[in-house]
Structure formats: C-alpha cells, structure tokens
C-alpha cells in the first residue's frame, strides 16, 4: 500500500437512518476524484451503506450516537474507515459469516459483511465490546 | 411506491421508486404488506425500473415479502433489475426464490396499468 496520499476527508454525523444515503453519496462523490467506473462507485456506495447501517442498528441499537467516516485517496485506491462508539461486536468471525444476524426479527439478511468483503478489495474489522467498532475498507481503482 | 392491480389475473404490480436501504426498506415493507393482504394476489411483480441503489436491507425485505406472498399461495417475481442490484441479489442467492422475468405476462401490461 502506497504511503503517499492524494486527498483526505472526514465526516461526522448522527446515527439516524436518514443519514445512510447521505453517507454513501458523500463518500462516492469524494471517490469520484479517482475517476472510478460506474460499477466501482456502486460497489463503494453499497459497502458504505452496509457499514453505516451496522453502526445504526447494531452499534447504537437505534439510540443516538456519532458515526465517523474517514476517507483517504491514494493514487490507485481509496481507504474508507467507519467508526462507531457503540456496543461492539462480540464475535467478529461469527458476524462475518454469510446469513448470520443477531436481529432476524428486523428482517436483516445477515449479508452485510459478505457484501462489504466481496465488493471491496480489503476489509478489516476491529471491535471492542462496549467501546465500539472500526471498519477499514480499501478498494483499488486503476 | 406505485401500486397497480389487475383483478382478472390477480396480478399485483409494485413499482418501487426509491433507493432501497435500511431507512427506506421499512416503509416499502409496510406498504407492500398492506397491499398483499388487501388483494391476496396470485402473482406479485416488483418493478425495479426506478431503483438505482439497493443494499442488503433490500434482501431482508424481499425475503420477508416472498414468505408472505407464498403463504397465501402466490408467486413473486421481479422485472427491470439493473446490473448493480442484480449483483447483490446473486450474492444472496435470492434469484431462486424471486426470479427475474422479462415481462409481466398475463394480460397485456397496459391492462394492469
């Protein structure tokens, strides 16, 4: 991974579901500086939407909290970090399994991490219970 | 969402007109369930022509509607699905439950509209 970045931005917003669209559109708009394809932009939007929704539903369990997004553009890639200070994930490996969800009653499909993992080139999940969760995603754009 | 019903074919057409995420999925679910319970249709078609974005919240919402429609003995299909949305469906394996069709079928489309 290159160390020299081209551009950076930070976003901070309340954990309201209305902000899901705001977050993905803003990140996609920033990413467009790298001249991605329509498919790459769509992949980024979907992955961001999944991560932000997780913060709202699981991290903060629909209570009010702050979600932070940090984006860094490199020459041929984008790094997106999404952070919440919510309840954290008990078992990250389990959470990443396709179709696994702790909230089936909300008709959650359990596909969030699977989509993030396959739509992006790299996914790192860091979480501490009662402290929060940090998602680091990278996508190559060349 | 726009709703059209063809009594002759018991065909319920649900035209989704928004980006489908967790925020919007709940609203679509409430409206779709209301219409499905009102008409008990034989066939439900979800029109994705105006849907430009969908994340996994859409998958959960669609599986829920699939369960309801089939519980009443009906079938459910989708039309006009864009490639980026099809990619999400394929990943979830949902196309076996809710196949994509080329046209609405039954009476000519205009009849239902």
PDB file of C-alpha atoms in Angstrom:
ATOM      1  CA  UNK A   1       0.000   0.000   0.000  1.00  0.00           C
ATOM      2  CA  UNK A   2       1.345   3.401  -1.013  1.00  0.00           C
ATOM      3  CA  UNK A   3       2.035   5.796   1.848  1.00  0.00           C
ATOM      4  CA  UNK A   4       1.671   8.980  -0.142  1.00  0.00           C
ATOM      5  CA  UNK A   5      -1.928  10.112  -0.113  1.00  0.00           C
ATOM      6  CA  UNK A   6      -3.555  12.413  -2.610  1.00  0.00           C
ATOM      7  CA  UNK A   7      -6.505  13.660  -0.590  1.00  0.00           C
ATOM      8  CA  UNK A   8      -8.350  13.120   2.696  1.00  0.00           C
ATOM      9  CA  UNK A   9     -11.745  13.925   4.196  1.00  0.00           C
ATOM     10  CA  UNK A  10     -13.624  13.333   7.456  1.00  0.00           C
ATOM     11  CA  UNK A  11     -17.336  13.160   8.120  1.00  0.00           C
ATOM     12  CA  UNK A  12     -19.199  13.048  11.403  1.00  0.00           C
ATOM     13  CA  UNK A  13     -22.948  12.604  11.713  1.00  0.00           C
ATOM     14  CA  UNK A  14     -25.700  11.279  13.981  1.00  0.00           C
ATOM     15  CA  UNK A  15     -26.692   7.621  13.833  1.00  0.00           C
ATOM     16  CA  UNK A  16     -30.004   8.319  12.085  1.00  0.00           C
ATOM     17  CA  UNK A  17     -31.137   6.078   9.255  1.00  0.00           C
ATOM     18  CA  UNK A  18     -31.830   9.189   7.133  1.00  0.00           C
ATOM     19  CA  UNK A  19     -28.043   9.618   7.041  1.00  0.00           C
ATOM     20  CA  UNK A  20     -27.406   6.282   5.289  1.00  0.00           C
ATOM     21  CA  UNK A  21     -27.995   7.845   1.873  1.00  0.00           C
ATOM     22  CA  UNK A  22     -26.050  10.994   2.842  1.00  0.00           C
ATOM     23  CA  UNK A  23     -23.017   8.933   3.887  1.00  0.00           C
ATOM     24  CA  UNK A  24     -22.820   6.729   0.783  1.00  0.00           C
ATOM     25  CA  UNK A  25     -23.440   9.591  -1.636  1.00  0.00           C
ATOM     26  CA  UNK A  26     -20.805  11.780   0.048  1.00  0.00           C
ATOM     27  CA  UNK A  27     -18.158   9.035   0.031  1.00  0.00           C
ATOM     28  CA  UNK A  28     -18.981   8.144  -3.583  1.00  0.00           C
ATOM     29  CA  UNK A  29     -18.708  11.782  -4.580  1.00  0.00           C
ATOM     30  CA  UNK A  30     -15.279  12.062  -2.895  1.00  0.00           C
ATOM     31  CA  UNK A  31     -14.146   8.789  -4.508  1.00  0.00           C
ATOM     32  CA  UNK A  32     -15.094  10.116  -7.941  1.00  0.00           C
ATOM     33  CA  UNK A  33     -11.846  12.138  -7.895  1.00  0.00           C
ATOM     34  CA  UNK A  34     -10.081   8.853  -8.727  1.00  0.00           C
ATOM     35  CA  UNK A  35     -12.199   8.520 -11.872  1.00  0.00           C
ATOM     36  CA  UNK A  36     -13.723   5.122 -10.968  1.00  0.00           C
ATOM     37  CA  UNK A  37     -16.078   3.132 -13.190  1.00  0.00           C
ATOM     38  CA  UNK A  38     -19.823   3.190 -12.529  1.00  0.00           C
ATOM     39  CA  UNK A  39     -19.531  -0.331 -11.128  1.00  0.00           C
ATOM     40  CA  UNK A  40     -16.738   0.661  -8.739  1.00  0.00           C
ATOM     41  CA  UNK A  41     -18.773   3.627  -7.483  1.00  0.00           C
ATOM     42  CA  UNK A  42     -21.780   1.386  -6.991  1.00  0.00           C
ATOM     43  CA  UNK A  43     -19.655  -1.129  -5.031  1.00  0.00           C
ATOM     44  CA  UNK A  44     -18.343   1.649  -2.763  1.00  0.00           C
ATOM     45  CA  UNK A  45     -21.842   3.024  -2.151  1.00  0.00           C
ATOM     46  CA  UNK A  46     -23.171  -0.410  -1.236  1.00  0.00           C
ATOM     47  CA  UNK A  47     -20.283  -1.211   1.124  1.00  0.00           C
ATOM     48  CA  UNK A  48     -20.571   2.178   2.886  1.00  0.00           C
ATOM     49  CA  UNK A  49     -24.324   1.753   3.216  1.00  0.00           C
ATOM     50  CA  UNK A  50     -23.828  -1.670   4.839  1.00  0.00           C
ATOM     51  CA  UNK A  51     -21.222  -0.387   7.306  1.00  0.00           C
ATOM     52  CA  UNK A  52     -23.233   2.699   8.308  1.00  0.00           C
ATOM     53  CA  UNK A  53     -26.412   0.650   8.725  1.00  0.00           C
ATOM     54  CA  UNK A  54     -24.497  -1.722  11.005  1.00  0.00           C
ATOM     55  CA  UNK A  55     -23.414   1.238  13.182  1.00  0.00           C
ATOM     56  CA  UNK A  56     -27.034   2.414  13.481  1.00  0.00           C
ATOM     57  CA  UNK A  57     -28.791  -0.921  14.051  1.00  0.00           C
ATOM     58  CA  UNK A  58     -26.134  -2.937  15.858  1.00  0.00           C
ATOM     59  CA  UNK A  59     -23.563  -0.483  17.242  1.00  0.00           C
ATOM     60  CA  UNK A  60     -26.020   2.026  18.660  1.00  0.00           C
ATOM     61  CA  UNK A  61     -29.152  -0.174  18.544  1.00  0.00           C
ATOM     62  CA  UNK A  62     -31.153   2.756  17.150  1.00  0.00           C
ATOM     63  CA  UNK A  63     -30.132   5.063  20.002  1.00  0.00           C
ATOM     64  CA  UNK A  64     -28.391   8.327  19.252  1.00  0.00           C
ATOM     65  CA  UNK A  65     -24.658   8.190  18.685  1.00  0.00           C
ATOM     66  CA  UNK A  66     -21.939   9.588  16.462  1.00  0.00           C
ATOM     67  CA  UNK A  67     -20.675   7.860  13.327  1.00  0.00           C
ATOM     68  CA  UNK A  68     -17.338   8.938  11.892  1.00  0.00           C
ATOM     69  CA  UNK A  69     -16.063   8.310   8.383  1.00  0.00           C
ATOM     70  CA  UNK A  70     -12.513   8.990   7.268  1.00  0.00           C
ATOM     71  CA  UNK A  71     -11.590   8.633   3.604  1.00  0.00           C
ATOM     72  CA  UNK A  72      -8.133   8.722   2.125  1.00  0.00           C
ATOM     73  CA  UNK A  73      -7.457   8.755  -1.588  1.00  0.00           C
ATOM     74  CA  UNK A  74      -4.229   7.234  -2.822  1.00  0.00           C
ATOM     75  CA  UNK A  75      -3.061   7.218  -6.411  1.00  0.00           C
ATOM     76  CA  UNK A  76      -4.843   3.970  -7.266  1.00  0.00           C
ATOM     77  CA  UNK A  77      -7.056   3.227  -4.282  1.00  0.00           C
ATOM     78  CA  UNK A  78      -9.438   4.561  -1.675  1.00  0.00           C
ATOM     79  CA  UNK A  79      -9.406   3.725   2.035  1.00  0.00           C
ATOM     80  CA  UNK A  80     -12.641   4.190   3.957  1.00  0.00           C
ATOM     81  CA  UNK A  81     -12.707   3.955   7.757  1.00  0.00           C
ATOM     82  CA  UNK A  82     -16.085   3.869   9.503  1.00  0.00           C
ATOM     83  CA  UNK A  83     -16.150   4.178  13.286  1.00  0.00           C
ATOM     84  CA  UNK A  84     -18.854   3.997  15.946  1.00  0.00           C
ATOM     85  CA  UNK A  85     -18.623   4.113  19.724  1.00  0.00           C
ATOM     86  CA  UNK A  86     -21.447   1.651  20.214  1.00  0.00           C
ATOM     87  CA  UNK A  87     -21.746  -1.725  21.879  1.00  0.00           C
ATOM     88  CA  UNK A  88     -19.128  -3.504  19.771  1.00  0.00           C
ATOM     89  CA  UNK A  89     -19.199  -6.964  18.204  1.00  0.00           C
ATOM     90  CA  UNK A  90     -18.910  -9.973  20.498  1.00  0.00           C
ATOM     91  CA  UNK A  91     -17.709 -12.461  17.874  1.00  0.00           C
ATOM     92  CA  UNK A  92     -16.349 -10.852  14.711  1.00  0.00           C
ATOM     93  CA  UNK A  93     -15.801 -14.150  12.841  1.00  0.00           C
ATOM     94  CA  UNK A  94     -19.396 -15.174  13.511  1.00  0.00           C
ATOM     95  CA  UNK A  95     -20.692 -11.742  12.478  1.00  0.00           C
ATOM     96  CA  UNK A  96     -18.870 -12.082   9.149  1.00  0.00           C
ATOM     97  CA  UNK A  97     -20.493 -15.420   8.292  1.00  0.00           C
ATOM     98  CA  UNK A  98     -22.999 -15.126   5.438  1.00  0.00           C
ATOM     99  CA  UNK A  99     -26.639 -15.099   6.596  1.00  0.00           C
ATOM    100  CA  UNK A 100     -25.684 -14.735  10.275  1.00  0.00           C
ATOM    101  CA  UNK A 101     -27.629 -11.981  12.007  1.00  0.00           C
ATOM    102  CA  UNK A 102     -28.384 -11.154  15.625  1.00  0.00           C
ATOM    103  CA  UNK A 103     -31.534  -9.351  14.515  1.00  0.00           C
ATOM    104  CA  UNK A 104     -33.636 -11.666  12.305  1.00  0.00           C
ATOM    105  CA  UNK A 105     -36.789 -10.052  13.746  1.00  0.00           C
ATOM    106  CA  UNK A 106     -35.852  -6.871  11.874  1.00  0.00           C
ATOM    107  CA  UNK A 107     -35.674  -8.888   8.627  1.00  0.00           C
ATOM    108  CA  UNK A 108     -31.929  -8.397   8.476  1.00  0.00           C
ATOM    109  CA  UNK A 109     -30.419 -10.688   5.862  1.00  0.00           C
ATOM    110  CA  UNK A 110     -27.045 -11.231   7.529  1.00  0.00           C
ATOM    111  CA  UNK A 111     -25.313 -10.327   4.269  1.00  0.00           C
ATOM    112  CA  UNK A 112     -23.740  -7.018   5.317  1.00  0.00           C
ATOM    113  CA  UNK A 113     -20.158  -8.158   5.921  1.00  0.00           C
ATOM    114  CA  UNK A 114     -20.285 -10.584   2.979  1.00  0.00           C
ATOM    115  CA  UNK A 115     -21.189  -7.682   0.682  1.00  0.00           C
ATOM    116  CA  UNK A 116     -18.501  -5.398   2.158  1.00  0.00           C
ATOM    117  CA  UNK A 117     -15.933  -8.159   1.785  1.00  0.00           C
ATOM    118  CA  UNK A 118     -16.752  -9.023  -1.811  1.00  0.00           C
ATOM    119  CA  UNK A 119     -17.473  -5.507  -3.112  1.00  0.00           C
ATOM    120  CA  UNK A 120     -14.244  -4.079  -1.665  1.00  0.00           C
ATOM    121  CA  UNK A 121     -10.669  -5.366  -2.086  1.00  0.00           C
ATOM    122  CA  UNK A 122      -9.860  -5.419   1.612  1.00  0.00           C
ATOM    123  CA  UNK A 123     -11.911  -5.422   4.815  1.00  0.00           C
ATOM    124  CA  UNK A 124     -10.606  -5.211   8.361  1.00  0.00           C
ATOM    125  CA  UNK A 125     -12.971  -5.272  11.333  1.00  0.00           C
ATOM    126  CA  UNK A 126     -11.783  -4.161  14.746  1.00  0.00           C
ATOM    127  CA  UNK A 127     -14.177  -4.164  17.676  1.00  0.00           C
ATOM    128  CA  UNK A 128     -14.139  -3.974  21.451  1.00  0.00           C
ATOM    129  CA  UNK A 129     -17.313  -4.677  23.379  1.00  0.00           C
ATOM    130  CA  UNK A 130     -18.818  -1.536  24.978  1.00  0.00           C
ATOM    131  CA  UNK A 131     -16.175   0.590  23.253  1.00  0.00           C
ATOM    132  CA  UNK A 132     -17.054   0.447  19.583  1.00  0.00           C
ATOM    133  CA  UNK A 133     -16.291  -0.837  16.129  1.00  0.00           C
ATOM    134  CA  UNK A 134     -13.925   0.274  13.402  1.00  0.00           C
ATOM    135  CA  UNK A 135     -14.292  -0.929   9.824  1.00  0.00           C
ATOM    136  CA  UNK A 136     -11.390  -0.348   7.439  1.00  0.00           C
ATOM    137  CA  UNK A 137     -12.146  -0.953   3.766  1.00  0.00           C
ATOM    138  CA  UNK A 138      -9.991  -0.490   0.696  1.00  0.00           C
ATOM    139  CA  UNK A 139     -10.851  -0.516  -2.957  1.00  0.00           C
ATOM    140  CA  UNK A 140      -8.383  -0.425  -5.803  1.00  0.00           C
ATOM    141  CA  UNK A 141      -9.240   1.986  -8.569  1.00  0.00           C
ATOM    142  CA  UNK A 142      -6.918   1.863 -11.532  1.00  0.00           C
TER     143      UNK A 142
ATOM    144  CA  UNK B   1     -44.007   3.171  -4.367  1.00  0.00           C
ATOM    145  CA  UNK B   2     -46.700   2.926  -7.050  1.00  0.00           C
ATOM    146  CA  UNK B   3     -49.240   0.133  -6.815  1.00  0.00           C
ATOM    147  CA  UNK B   4     -51.258  -1.343  -9.677  1.00  0.00           C
ATOM    148  CA  UNK B   5     -53.641  -4.279  -9.500  1.00  0.00           C
ATOM    149  CA  UNK B   6     -55.151  -6.365 -12.279  1.00  0.00           C
ATOM    150  CA  UNK B   7     -58.199  -8.165 -10.905  1.00  0.00           C
ATOM    151  CA  UNK B   8     -58.568 -10.545 -13.887  1.00  0.00           C
ATOM    152  CA  UNK B   9     -55.096 -12.036 -13.453  1.00  0.00           C
ATOM    153  CA  UNK B  10     -54.933 -11.317  -9.719  1.00  0.00           C
ATOM    154  CA  UNK B  11     -51.672  -9.591 -10.508  1.00  0.00           C
ATOM    155  CA  UNK B  12     -50.238  -7.038  -8.108  1.00  0.00           C
ATOM    156  CA  UNK B  13     -47.574  -4.769  -9.566  1.00  0.00           C
ATOM    157  CA  UNK B  14     -45.421  -2.888  -7.068  1.00  0.00           C
ATOM    158  CA  UNK B  15     -43.263  -0.238  -8.695  1.00  0.00           C
ATOM    159  CA  UNK B  16     -40.506   0.774  -6.339  1.00  0.00           C
ATOM    160  CA  UNK B  17     -39.374   4.334  -6.953  1.00  0.00           C
ATOM    161  CA  UNK B  18     -36.638   4.855  -4.357  1.00  0.00           C
ATOM    162  CA  UNK B  19     -33.145   3.726  -3.444  1.00  0.00           C
ATOM    163  CA  UNK B  20     -33.590   0.708  -1.161  1.00  0.00           C
ATOM    164  CA  UNK B  21     -31.610   0.904   2.071  1.00  0.00           C
ATOM    165  CA  UNK B  22     -32.484   0.166   5.699  1.00  0.00           C
ATOM    166  CA  UNK B  23     -34.195   3.561   6.046  1.00  0.00           C
ATOM    167  CA  UNK B  24     -36.495   3.059   3.062  1.00  0.00           C
ATOM    168  CA  UNK B  25     -36.951  -0.747   3.294  1.00  0.00           C
ATOM    169  CA  UNK B  26     -39.166  -0.420   6.338  1.00  0.00           C
ATOM    170  CA  UNK B  27     -41.549   1.922   4.538  1.00  0.00           C
ATOM    171  CA  UNK B  28     -41.717  -0.338   1.465  1.00  0.00           C
ATOM    172  CA  UNK B  29     -42.353  -3.352   3.689  1.00  0.00           C
ATOM    173  CA  UNK B  30     -45.322  -1.722   5.448  1.00  0.00           C
ATOM    174  CA  UNK B  31     -46.929  -0.630   2.174  1.00  0.00           C
ATOM    175  CA  UNK B  32     -46.256  -3.917   0.344  1.00  0.00           C
ATOM    176  CA  UNK B  33     -47.718  -5.971   3.205  1.00  0.00           C
ATOM    177  CA  UNK B  34     -50.809  -3.782   3.252  1.00  0.00           C
ATOM    178  CA  UNK B  35     -51.383  -4.291  -0.483  1.00  0.00           C
ATOM    179  CA  UNK B  36     -50.637  -8.033  -0.398  1.00  0.00           C
ATOM    180  CA  UNK B  37     -53.089  -8.582   2.447  1.00  0.00           C
ATOM    181  CA  UNK B  38     -55.691  -6.426   0.729  1.00  0.00           C
ATOM    182  CA  UNK B  39     -55.632  -8.259  -2.628  1.00  0.00           C
ATOM    183  CA  UNK B  40     -54.218 -11.731  -1.775  1.00  0.00           C
ATOM    184  CA  UNK B  41     -52.697 -11.763  -5.298  1.00  0.00           C
ATOM    185  CA  UNK B  42     -51.806 -14.889  -7.292  1.00  0.00           C
ATOM    186  CA  UNK B  43     -48.841 -13.129  -8.725  1.00  0.00           C
ATOM    187  CA  UNK B  44     -46.768 -10.246  -7.388  1.00  0.00           C
ATOM    188  CA  UNK B  45     -44.324  -8.419  -9.650  1.00  0.00           C
ATOM    189  CA  UNK B  46     -41.803  -5.981  -8.199  1.00  0.00           C
ATOM    190  CA  UNK B  47     -40.711  -3.428 -10.769  1.00  0.00           C
ATOM    191  CA  UNK B  48     -37.155  -2.183 -10.166  1.00  0.00           C
ATOM    192  CA  UNK B  49     -37.039   0.138 -13.165  1.00  0.00           C
ATOM    193  CA  UNK B  50     -36.624   3.226 -10.984  1.00  0.00           C
ATOM    194  CA  UNK B  51     -34.365   1.632  -8.390  1.00  0.00           C
ATOM    195  CA  UNK B  52     -30.756   2.769  -8.808  1.00  0.00           C
ATOM    196  CA  UNK B  53     -29.392   1.510  -5.486  1.00  0.00           C
ATOM    197  CA  UNK B  54     -30.044  -1.377  -3.119  1.00  0.00           C
ATOM    198  CA  UNK B  55     -28.070  -2.826  -0.210  1.00  0.00           C
ATOM    199  CA  UNK B  56     -28.664  -5.920   1.914  1.00  0.00           C
ATOM    200  CA  UNK B  57     -31.645  -4.293   3.642  1.00  0.00           C
ATOM    201  CA  UNK B  58     -33.452  -4.930   0.357  1.00  0.00           C
ATOM    202  CA  UNK B  59     -32.652  -8.640   0.536  1.00  0.00           C
ATOM    203  CA  UNK B  60     -34.159  -8.995   4.011  1.00  0.00           C
ATOM    204  CA  UNK B  61     -37.205  -7.024   2.948  1.00  0.00           C
ATOM    205  CA  UNK B  62     -37.743  -9.137  -0.208  1.00  0.00           C
ATOM    206  CA  UNK B  63     -37.347 -12.472   1.583  1.00  0.00           C
ATOM    207  CA  UNK B  64     -39.974 -11.313   4.063  1.00  0.00           C
ATOM    208  CA  UNK B  65     -42.402 -10.440   1.249  1.00  0.00           C
ATOM    209  CA  UNK B  66     -41.633 -13.737  -0.513  1.00  0.00           C
ATOM    210  CA  UNK B  67     -42.694 -15.580   2.643  1.00  0.00           C
ATOM    211  CA  UNK B  68     -45.930 -13.640   2.882  1.00  0.00           C
ATOM    212  CA  UNK B  69     -46.915 -13.988  -0.795  1.00  0.00           C
ATOM    213  CA  UNK B  70     -46.164 -17.720  -0.920  1.00  0.00           C
ATOM    214  CA  UNK B  71     -48.006 -18.251   2.369  1.00  0.00           C
ATOM    215  CA  UNK B  72     -51.121 -17.020   0.539  1.00  0.00           C
ATOM    216  CA  UNK B  73     -50.344 -19.384  -2.359  1.00  0.00           C
ATOM    217  CA  UNK B  74     -48.992 -16.746  -4.740  1.00  0.00           C
ATOM    218  CA  UNK B  75     -45.736 -16.319  -6.611  1.00  0.00           C
ATOM    219  CA  UNK B  76     -43.379 -13.372  -6.719  1.00  0.00           C
ATOM    220  CA  UNK B  77     -41.098 -12.063  -9.490  1.00  0.00           C
ATOM    221  CA  UNK B  78     -39.002  -9.021 -10.345  1.00  0.00           C
ATOM    222  CA  UNK B  79     -38.571  -7.059 -13.556  1.00  0.00           C
ATOM    223  CA  UNK B  80     -36.220  -4.324 -14.805  1.00  0.00           C
ATOM    224  CA  UNK B  81     -33.400  -5.099 -12.371  1.00  0.00           C
ATOM    225  CA  UNK B  82     -30.236  -3.082 -13.012  1.00  0.00           C
ATOM    226  CA  UNK B  83     -26.843  -4.873 -13.065  1.00  0.00           C
ATOM    227  CA  UNK B  84     -25.538  -3.351  -9.793  1.00  0.00           C
ATOM    228  CA  UNK B  85     -28.674  -4.531  -7.987  1.00  0.00           C
ATOM    229  CA  UNK B  86     -28.626  -7.944  -9.660  1.00  0.00           C
ATOM    230  CA  UNK B  87     -25.113  -8.368  -8.243  1.00  0.00           C
ATOM    231  CA  UNK B  88     -26.488  -8.011  -4.695  1.00  0.00           C
ATOM    232  CA  UNK B  89     -29.305 -10.497  -5.440  1.00  0.00           C
ATOM    233  CA  UNK B  90     -26.878 -13.026  -6.904  1.00  0.00           C
ATOM    234  CA  UNK B  91     -24.652 -12.834  -3.865  1.00  0.00           C
ATOM    235  CA  UNK B  92     -27.584 -13.570  -1.581  1.00  0.00           C
ATOM    236  CA  UNK B  93     -28.887 -16.385  -3.823  1.00  0.00           C
ATOM    237  CA  UNK B  94     -32.297 -14.730  -3.849  1.00  0.00           C
ATOM    238  CA  UNK B  95     -32.990 -15.225  -7.571  1.00  0.00           C
ATOM    239  CA  UNK B  96     -34.013 -18.837  -6.950  1.00  0.00           C
ATOM    240  CA  UNK B  97     -36.821 -17.612  -4.707  1.00  0.00           C
ATOM    241  CA  UNK B  98     -37.735 -14.483  -6.633  1.00  0.00           C
ATOM    242  CA  UNK B  99     -36.729 -14.918 -10.293  1.00  0.00           C
ATOM    243  CA  UNK B 100     -36.236 -12.018 -12.676  1.00  0.00           C
ATOM    244  CA  UNK B 101     -38.695 -12.102 -15.576  1.00  0.00           C
ATOM    245  CA  UNK B 102     -38.607 -10.249 -18.904  1.00  0.00           C
ATOM    246  CA  UNK B 103     -42.208  -9.067 -18.974  1.00  0.00           C
ATOM    247  CA  UNK B 104     -45.146  -9.055 -16.629  1.00  0.00           C
ATOM    248  CA  UNK B 105     -47.159 -11.692 -18.523  1.00  0.00           C
ATOM    249  CA  UNK B 106     -50.872 -12.407 -18.148  1.00  0.00           C
ATOM    250  CA  UNK B 107     -52.904  -9.710 -19.857  1.00  0.00           C
ATOM    251  CA  UNK B 108     -51.013  -7.104 -21.817  1.00  0.00           C
ATOM    252  CA  UNK B 109     -49.170  -4.779 -19.473  1.00  0.00           C
ATOM    253  CA  UNK B 110     -51.457  -1.867 -20.261  1.00  0.00           C
ATOM    254  CA  UNK B 111     -54.455  -3.696 -18.789  1.00  0.00           C
ATOM    255  CA  UNK B 112     -52.939  -3.701 -15.397  1.00  0.00           C
ATOM    256  CA  UNK B 113     -51.991  -0.045 -15.617  1.00  0.00           C
TER     257      UNK B 113
END
